mmCIF file of N, CA and C in Angstrom:
data_model
loop_
_atom_site.group_PDB
_atom_site.id
_atom_site.type_symbol
_atom_site.label_atom_id
_atom_site.label_comp_id
_atom_site.label_asym_id
_atom_site.label_seq_id
_atom_site.Cartn_x
_atom_site.Cartn_y
_atom_site.Cartn_z
ATOM 1 N N MET A 14 26.258 39.840 -16.291
ATOM 2 C CA MET A 14 26.321 40.850 -17.346
ATOM 3 C C MET A 14 26.616 40.134 -18.664
ATOM 4 N N GLN A 15 25.850 40.403 -19.667
ATOM 5 C CA GLN A 15 26.018 39.764 -20.971
ATOM 6 C C GLN A 15 26.891 40.643 -21.854
ATOM 7 N N MET A 16 28.189 40.343 -21.892
ATOM 8 C CA MET A 16 29.130 41.161 -22.654
ATOM 9 C C MET A 16 29.257 40.698 -24.100
ATOM 10 N N ALA A 17 28.789 39.496 -24.428
ATOM 11 C CA ALA A 17 28.931 38.978 -25.792
ATOM 12 C C ALA A 17 28.260 39.887 -26.815
ATOM 13 N N ILE A 18 27.293 40.666 -26.382
ATOM 14 C CA ILE A 18 26.619 41.583 -27.310
ATOM 15 C C ILE A 18 27.610 42.589 -27.897
ATOM 16 N N LEU A 19 28.707 42.854 -27.188
ATOM 17 C CA LEU A 19 29.723 43.772 -27.709
ATOM 18 C C LEU A 19 30.310 43.276 -29.023
ATOM 19 N N SER A 20 30.315 41.969 -29.225
ATOM 20 C CA SER A 20 30.877 41.431 -30.466
ATOM 21 C C SER A 20 30.071 41.874 -31.682
ATOM 22 N N ARG A 21 28.839 42.270 -31.476
ATOM 23 C CA ARG A 21 28.004 42.735 -32.598
ATOM 24 C C ARG A 21 28.450 44.096 -33.125
ATOM 25 N N LEU A 22 29.331 44.759 -32.404
ATOM 26 C CA LEU A 22 29.846 46.049 -32.861
ATOM 27 C C LEU A 22 30.850 45.891 -33.996
ATOM 28 N N TYR A 23 31.360 44.681 -34.179
ATOM 29 C CA TYR A 23 32.366 44.433 -35.207
ATOM 30 C C TYR A 23 31.696 44.060 -36.524
ATOM 31 N N PRO A 24 31.952 44.813 -37.589
ATOM 32 C CA PRO A 24 31.356 44.474 -38.889
ATOM 33 C C PRO A 24 31.972 43.215 -39.491
ATOM 34 N N CYS A 25 33.191 42.892 -39.097
ATOM 35 C CA CYS A 25 33.892 41.714 -39.605
ATOM 36 C C CYS A 25 33.478 40.497 -38.772
ATOM 37 N N LYS A 26 32.899 39.477 -39.417
ATOM 38 C CA LYS A 26 32.435 38.290 -38.695
ATOM 39 C C LYS A 26 33.587 37.570 -37.998
ATOM 40 N N GLU A 27 34.730 37.487 -38.654
ATOM 41 C CA GLU A 27 35.886 36.818 -38.051
ATOM 42 C C GLU A 27 36.312 37.530 -36.766
ATOM 43 N N CYS A 28 36.343 38.864 -36.801
ATOM 44 C CA CYS A 28 36.708 39.649 -35.612
ATOM 45 C C CYS A 28 35.661 39.484 -34.513
ATOM 46 N N ALA A 29 34.403 39.503 -34.896
ATOM 47 C CA ALA A 29 33.320 39.346 -33.921
ATOM 48 C C ALA A 29 33.402 37.980 -33.250
ATOM 49 N N ASP A 30 33.639 36.930 -34.045
ATOM 50 C CA ASP A 30 33.751 35.582 -33.485
ATOM 51 C C ASP A 30 34.958 35.478 -32.553
ATOM 52 N N HIS A 31 36.074 36.080 -32.950
ATOM 53 C CA HIS A 31 37.262 36.064 -32.092
ATOM 54 C C HIS A 31 36.984 36.793 -30.782
ATOM 55 N N PHE A 32 36.299 37.928 -30.866
ATOM 56 C CA PHE A 32 36.004 38.690 -29.656
ATOM 57 C C PHE A 32 35.088 37.898 -28.722
ATOM 58 N N LYS A 33 34.134 37.150 -29.272
ATOM 59 C CA LYS A 33 33.277 36.286 -28.446
ATOM 60 C C LYS A 33 34.128 35.255 -27.703
ATOM 61 N N GLU A 34 35.122 34.682 -28.404
ATOM 62 C CA GLU A 34 36.017 33.710 -27.769
ATOM 63 C C GLU A 34 36.812 34.362 -26.640
ATOM 64 N N VAL A 35 37.304 35.561 -26.888
ATOM 65 C CA VAL A 35 38.064 36.289 -25.865
ATOM 66 C C VAL A 35 37.184 36.532 -24.642
ATOM 67 N N LEU A 36 35.951 36.959 -24.859
ATOM 68 C CA LEU A 36 35.038 37.217 -23.745
ATOM 69 C C LEU A 36 34.694 35.934 -23.003
ATOM 70 N N SER A 37 34.537 34.846 -23.748
ATOM 71 C CA SER A 37 34.221 33.564 -23.125
ATOM 72 C C SER A 37 35.373 33.080 -22.242
ATOM 73 N N ALA A 38 36.602 33.288 -22.701
ATOM 74 C CA ALA A 38 37.786 32.851 -21.955
ATOM 75 C C ALA A 38 38.149 33.801 -20.816
ATOM 76 N N ASN A 39 37.590 35.000 -20.825
ATOM 77 C CA ASN A 39 37.912 36.026 -19.825
ATOM 78 C C ASN A 39 36.622 36.630 -19.289
ATOM 79 N N PRO A 40 35.941 35.915 -18.388
ATOM 80 C CA PRO A 40 34.660 36.417 -17.874
ATOM 81 C C PRO A 40 34.800 37.809 -17.267
ATOM 82 N N VAL A 41 33.747 38.580 -17.412
ATOM 83 C CA VAL A 41 33.759 39.962 -16.928
ATOM 84 C C VAL A 41 34.057 40.003 -15.430
ATOM 85 N N GLN A 42 34.861 40.969 -15.054
ATOM 86 C CA GLN A 42 35.204 41.235 -13.659
ATOM 87 C C GLN A 42 34.705 42.644 -13.358
ATOM 88 N N ALA A 43 33.592 42.742 -12.669
ATOM 89 C CA ALA A 43 32.986 44.055 -12.454
ATOM 90 C C ALA A 43 32.497 44.232 -11.024
ATOM 91 N N GLY A 44 33.284 43.757 -10.074
ATOM 92 C CA GLY A 44 32.919 43.932 -8.677
ATOM 93 C C GLY A 44 33.045 45.372 -8.212
ATOM 94 N N SER A 45 33.851 46.131 -8.941
ATOM 95 C CA SER A 45 34.036 47.551 -8.647
ATOM 96 C C SER A 45 34.433 48.242 -9.943
ATOM 97 N N GLN A 46 34.420 49.569 -9.933
ATOM 98 C CA GLN A 46 34.845 50.304 -11.130
ATOM 99 C C GLN A 46 36.304 50.013 -11.449
ATOM 100 N N SER A 47 37.125 49.931 -10.422
ATOM 101 C CA SER A 47 38.544 49.655 -10.623
ATOM 102 C C SER A 47 38.746 48.272 -11.237
ATOM 103 N N GLU A 48 38.045 47.294 -10.713
ATOM 104 C CA GLU A 48 38.145 45.935 -11.244
ATOM 105 C C GLU A 48 37.675 45.880 -12.693
ATOM 106 N N PHE A 49 36.586 46.575 -13.001
ATOM 107 C CA PHE A 49 36.068 46.593 -14.367
ATOM 108 C C PHE A 49 37.044 47.297 -15.311
ATOM 109 N N SER A 50 37.649 48.383 -14.857
ATOM 110 C CA SER A 50 38.646 49.089 -15.668
ATOM 111 C C SER A 50 39.817 48.173 -15.996
ATOM 112 N N GLN A 51 40.275 47.425 -14.993
ATOM 113 C CA GLN A 51 41.385 46.499 -15.215
ATOM 114 C C GLN A 51 40.983 45.374 -16.164
ATOM 115 N N TRP A 52 39.764 44.887 -16.034
ATOM 116 C CA TRP A 52 39.275 43.842 -16.932
ATOM 117 C C TRP A 52 39.209 44.356 -18.369
ATOM 118 N N LEU A 53 38.664 45.556 -18.566
ATOM 119 C CA LEU A 53 38.600 46.132 -19.916
ATOM 120 C C LEU A 53 39.993 46.280 -20.516
ATOM 121 N N CYS A 54 40.938 46.731 -19.713
ATOM 122 C CA CYS A 54 42.313 46.885 -20.184
ATOM 123 C C CYS A 54 42.885 45.523 -20.574
ATOM 124 N N HIS A 55 42.651 44.518 -19.747
ATOM 125 C CA HIS A 55 43.137 43.165 -20.041
ATOM 126 C C HIS A 55 42.550 42.656 -21.359
ATOM 127 N N ILE A 56 41.240 42.825 -21.547
ATOM 128 C CA ILE A 56 40.584 42.385 -22.787
ATOM 129 C C ILE A 56 41.184 43.126 -23.978
ATOM 130 N N HIS A 57 41.375 44.415 -23.837
ATOM 131 C CA HIS A 57 41.987 45.222 -24.895
ATOM 132 C C HIS A 57 43.366 44.657 -25.253
ATOM 133 N N ASN A 58 44.140 44.302 -24.232
ATOM 134 C CA ASN A 58 45.480 43.771 -24.464
ATOM 135 C C ASN A 58 45.462 42.382 -25.089
ATOM 136 N N VAL A 59 44.497 41.547 -24.727
ATOM 137 C CA VAL A 59 44.374 40.222 -25.356
ATOM 138 C C VAL A 59 44.180 40.388 -26.857
ATOM 139 N N VAL A 60 43.288 41.291 -27.227
ATOM 140 C CA VAL A 60 43.028 41.541 -28.649
ATOM 141 C C VAL A 60 44.270 42.129 -29.316
ATOM 142 N N ASN A 61 44.900 43.105 -28.677
ATOM 143 C CA ASN A 61 46.103 43.706 -29.259
ATOM 144 C C ASN A 61 47.204 42.674 -29.480
ATOM 145 N N ARG A 62 47.408 41.782 -28.503
ATOM 146 C CA ARG A 62 48.432 40.741 -28.673
ATOM 147 C C ARG A 62 48.117 39.870 -29.889
ATOM 148 N N SER A 63 46.855 39.513 -30.057
ATOM 149 C CA SER A 63 46.484 38.653 -31.190
ATOM 150 C C SER A 63 46.706 39.355 -32.522
ATOM 151 N N LEU A 64 46.698 40.682 -32.504
ATOM 152 C CA LEU A 64 46.917 41.471 -33.718
ATOM 153 C C LEU A 64 48.376 41.895 -33.880
ATOM 154 N N GLY A 65 49.217 41.509 -32.925
ATOM 155 C CA GLY A 65 50.623 41.890 -32.982
ATOM 156 C C GLY A 65 50.868 43.346 -32.641
ATOM 157 N N LYS A 66 49.936 43.941 -31.904
ATOM 158 C CA LYS A 66 50.070 45.347 -31.513
ATOM 159 C C LYS A 66 50.625 45.454 -30.100
ATOM 160 N N LEU A 67 51.067 46.654 -29.752
ATOM 161 C CA LEU A 67 51.556 46.919 -28.403
ATOM 162 C C LEU A 67 50.416 46.806 -27.402
ATOM 163 N N VAL A 68 50.768 46.423 -26.187
ATOM 164 C CA VAL A 68 49.765 46.357 -25.128
ATOM 165 C C VAL A 68 49.904 47.583 -24.235
ATOM 166 N N PHE A 69 48.815 47.927 -23.574
ATOM 167 C CA PHE A 69 48.806 49.059 -22.653
ATOM 168 C C PHE A 69 49.094 48.532 -21.253
ATOM 169 N N PRO A 70 49.980 49.182 -20.498
ATOM 170 C CA PRO A 70 50.252 48.740 -19.127
ATOM 171 C C PRO A 70 49.043 49.040 -18.230
ATOM 172 N N CYS A 71 48.329 47.999 -17.852
ATOM 173 C CA CYS A 71 47.069 48.182 -17.121
ATOM 174 C C CYS A 71 47.246 48.877 -15.777
ATOM 175 N N GLN A 72 48.431 48.811 -15.202
ATOM 176 C CA GLN A 72 48.651 49.522 -13.943
ATOM 177 C C GLN A 72 48.608 51.034 -14.152
ATOM 178 N N ARG A 73 48.601 51.485 -15.404
ATOM 179 C CA ARG A 73 48.569 52.919 -15.709
ATOM 180 C C ARG A 73 47.181 53.406 -16.141
ATOM 181 N N VAL A 74 46.164 52.579 -16.009
ATOM 182 C CA VAL A 74 44.810 52.974 -16.421
ATOM 183 C C VAL A 74 44.371 54.245 -15.707
ATOM 184 N N ASP A 75 44.518 54.285 -14.388
ATOM 185 C CA ASP A 75 44.093 55.475 -13.640
ATOM 186 C C ASP A 75 44.909 56.701 -14.024
ATOM 187 N N ALA A 76 46.198 56.519 -14.265
ATOM 188 C CA ALA A 76 47.041 57.653 -14.648
ATOM 189 C C ALA A 76 46.649 58.180 -16.026
ATOM 190 N N ARG A 77 46.230 57.296 -16.914
ATOM 191 C CA ARG A 77 45.882 57.703 -18.280
ATOM 192 C C ARG A 77 44.494 58.327 -18.352
ATOM 193 N N TRP A 78 43.516 57.671 -17.711
ATOM 194 C CA TRP A 78 42.130 58.139 -17.839
ATOM 195 C C TRP A 78 41.558 58.710 -16.558
ATOM 196 N N GLY A 79 42.280 58.644 -15.468
ATOM 197 C CA GLY A 79 41.800 59.210 -14.212
ATOM 198 C C GLY A 79 41.001 58.210 -13.406
ATOM 199 N N LYS A 80 41.023 58.407 -12.094
ATOM 200 C CA LYS A 80 40.228 57.553 -11.215
ATOM 201 C C LYS A 80 38.776 57.976 -11.319
ATOM 202 N N LEU A 81 37.922 57.006 -11.499
ATOM 203 C CA LEU A 81 36.511 57.323 -11.686
ATOM 204 C C LEU A 81 35.848 57.823 -10.410
ATOM 205 N N GLU A 82 36.425 57.507 -9.257
ATOM 206 C CA GLU A 82 35.839 57.974 -8.006
ATOM 207 C C GLU A 82 36.124 59.453 -7.769
ATOM 208 N N CYS A 83 37.064 60.003 -8.489
ATOM 209 C CA CYS A 83 37.485 61.388 -8.274
ATOM 210 C C CYS A 83 37.032 62.239 -9.452
ATOM 211 N N ARG A 84 35.902 62.854 -9.338
ATOM 212 C CA ARG A 84 35.370 63.634 -10.464
ATOM 213 C C ARG A 84 36.262 64.823 -10.816
ATOM 214 N N GLU A 85 37.013 65.342 -9.833
ATOM 215 C CA GLU A 85 37.884 66.474 -10.136
ATOM 216 C C GLU A 85 39.064 66.068 -11.018
ATOM 217 N N CYS A 86 39.515 64.812 -10.901
ATOM 218 C CA CYS A 86 40.702 64.398 -11.656
ATOM 219 C C CYS A 86 40.356 63.448 -12.790
ATOM 220 N N ALA A 87 39.080 63.261 -13.070
ATOM 221 C CA ALA A 87 38.713 62.319 -14.123
ATOM 222 C C ALA A 87 37.797 62.991 -15.128
ATOM 223 N N CYS A 88 36.580 62.535 -15.192
ATOM 224 C CA CYS A 88 35.678 62.898 -16.272
ATOM 225 C C CYS A 88 35.009 64.248 -16.080
ATOM 226 N N ASP A 89 34.971 64.989 -17.138
ATOM 227 C CA ASP A 89 34.226 66.238 -17.193
ATOM 228 C C ASP A 89 32.998 65.960 -18.049
ATOM 229 N N LEU A 90 31.891 65.664 -17.405
ATOM 230 C CA LEU A 90 30.697 65.249 -18.138
ATOM 231 C C LEU A 90 30.093 66.358 -18.983
ATOM 232 N N GLU A 91 30.483 67.587 -18.731
ATOM 233 C CA GLU A 91 29.986 68.697 -19.536
ATOM 234 C C GLU A 91 30.769 68.836 -20.835
ATOM 235 N N GLY A 92 31.920 68.173 -20.907
ATOM 236 C CA GLY A 92 32.700 68.205 -22.134
ATOM 237 C C GLY A 92 33.644 69.377 -22.254
ATOM 238 N N SER A 93 33.801 70.178 -21.195
ATOM 239 C CA SER A 93 34.732 71.300 -21.295
ATOM 240 C C SER A 93 36.153 70.772 -21.157
ATOM 241 N N SER A 94 37.064 71.362 -21.896
ATOM 242 C CA SER A 94 38.436 70.864 -21.890
ATOM 243 C C SER A 94 39.301 71.689 -20.949
ATOM 244 N N THR A 95 40.410 71.087 -20.551
ATOM 245 C CA THR A 95 41.401 71.824 -19.785
ATOM 246 C C THR A 95 42.388 72.429 -20.768
ATOM 247 N N GLU A 96 43.274 73.259 -20.280
ATOM 248 C CA GLU A 96 44.233 73.924 -21.163
ATOM 249 C C GLU A 96 45.158 72.937 -21.862
ATOM 250 N N THR A 97 45.445 71.806 -21.238
ATOM 251 C CA THR A 97 46.405 70.863 -21.799
ATOM 252 C C THR A 97 45.746 69.728 -22.579
ATOM 253 N N GLU A 98 44.442 69.687 -22.621
ATOM 254 C CA GLU A 98 43.740 68.574 -23.255
ATOM 255 C C GLU A 98 43.440 68.884 -24.719
ATOM 256 N N THR A 99 43.813 67.973 -25.611
ATOM 257 C CA THR A 99 43.512 68.171 -27.027
ATOM 258 C C THR A 99 42.062 67.801 -27.293
ATOM 259 N N ASP A 100 41.557 68.205 -28.444
ATOM 260 C CA ASP A 100 40.176 67.877 -28.798
ATOM 261 C C ASP A 100 39.950 66.372 -28.808
ATOM 262 N N LYS A 101 40.901 65.605 -29.325
ATOM 263 C CA LYS A 101 40.741 64.152 -29.379
ATOM 264 C C LYS A 101 40.724 63.554 -27.982
ATOM 265 N N GLN A 102 41.597 64.021 -27.114
ATOM 266 C CA GLN A 102 41.604 63.526 -25.743
ATOM 267 C C GLN A 102 40.284 63.840 -25.057
ATOM 268 N N GLN A 103 39.749 65.017 -25.331
ATOM 269 C CA GLN A 103 38.469 65.403 -24.745
ATOM 270 C C GLN A 103 37.371 64.471 -25.235
ATOM 271 N N GLU A 104 37.377 64.174 -26.517
ATOM 272 C CA GLU A 104 36.365 63.285 -27.088
ATOM 273 C C GLU A 104 36.431 61.907 -26.428
ATOM 274 N N VAL A 105 37.634 61.385 -26.239
ATOM 275 C CA VAL A 105 37.811 60.084 -25.598
ATOM 276 C C VAL A 105 37.356 60.144 -24.145
ATOM 277 N N THR A 106 37.704 61.207 -23.448
ATOM 278 C CA THR A 106 37.302 61.370 -22.055
ATOM 279 C C THR A 106 35.789 61.376 -21.919
ATOM 280 N N VAL A 107 35.115 62.146 -22.746
ATOM 281 C CA VAL A 107 33.651 62.215 -22.692
ATOM 282 C C VAL A 107 33.048 60.857 -23.020
ATOM 283 N N PHE A 108 33.621 60.148 -24.015
ATOM 284 C CA PHE A 108 33.121 58.812 -24.356
ATOM 285 C C PHE A 108 33.193 57.890 -23.142
ATOM 286 N N TYR A 109 34.370 57.830 -22.491
ATOM 287 C CA TYR A 109 34.520 56.943 -21.346
ATOM 288 C C TYR A 109 33.640 57.371 -20.181
ATOM 289 N N CYS A 110 33.452 58.650 -19.994
ATOM 290 C CA CYS A 110 32.557 59.120 -18.932
ATOM 291 C C CYS A 110 31.135 58.643 -19.181
ATOM 292 N N ASN A 111 30.691 58.784 -20.417
ATOM 293 C CA ASN A 111 29.340 58.334 -20.753
ATOM 294 C C ASN A 111 29.229 56.823 -20.630
ATOM 295 N N TRP A 112 30.307 56.105 -20.927
ATOM 296 C CA TRP A 112 30.315 54.646 -20.841
ATOM 297 C C TRP A 112 30.190 54.196 -19.390
ATOM 298 N N TYR A 113 30.968 54.836 -18.487
ATOM 299 C CA TYR A 113 31.002 54.398 -17.101
ATOM 300 C C TYR A 113 29.867 54.951 -16.255
ATOM 301 N N TYR A 114 29.361 56.132 -16.583
ATOM 302 C CA TYR A 114 28.355 56.748 -15.714
ATOM 303 C C TYR A 114 26.998 56.627 -16.296
#
């Protein structure tokens, strides 16, 4: 999988170059959805650390975004919200659903 293309999403050349280095040092792990989720979280945290930001506890990925194998407890591909879900959370959920599926 060629993930370096993701660096083209950054308008800042310095950020794009740094992200390429991060991807080069951390090859994609995508043997399963769970493994890929953990890899994405790790990459996110590498970047956050370099920016002096808080990191997300990767063991909480499923609790935060739901297990992808369980459609009832994860993504609503139709975009309908639950009573407790804010509009922003719904937008993020739909984005990740479209990304993974």
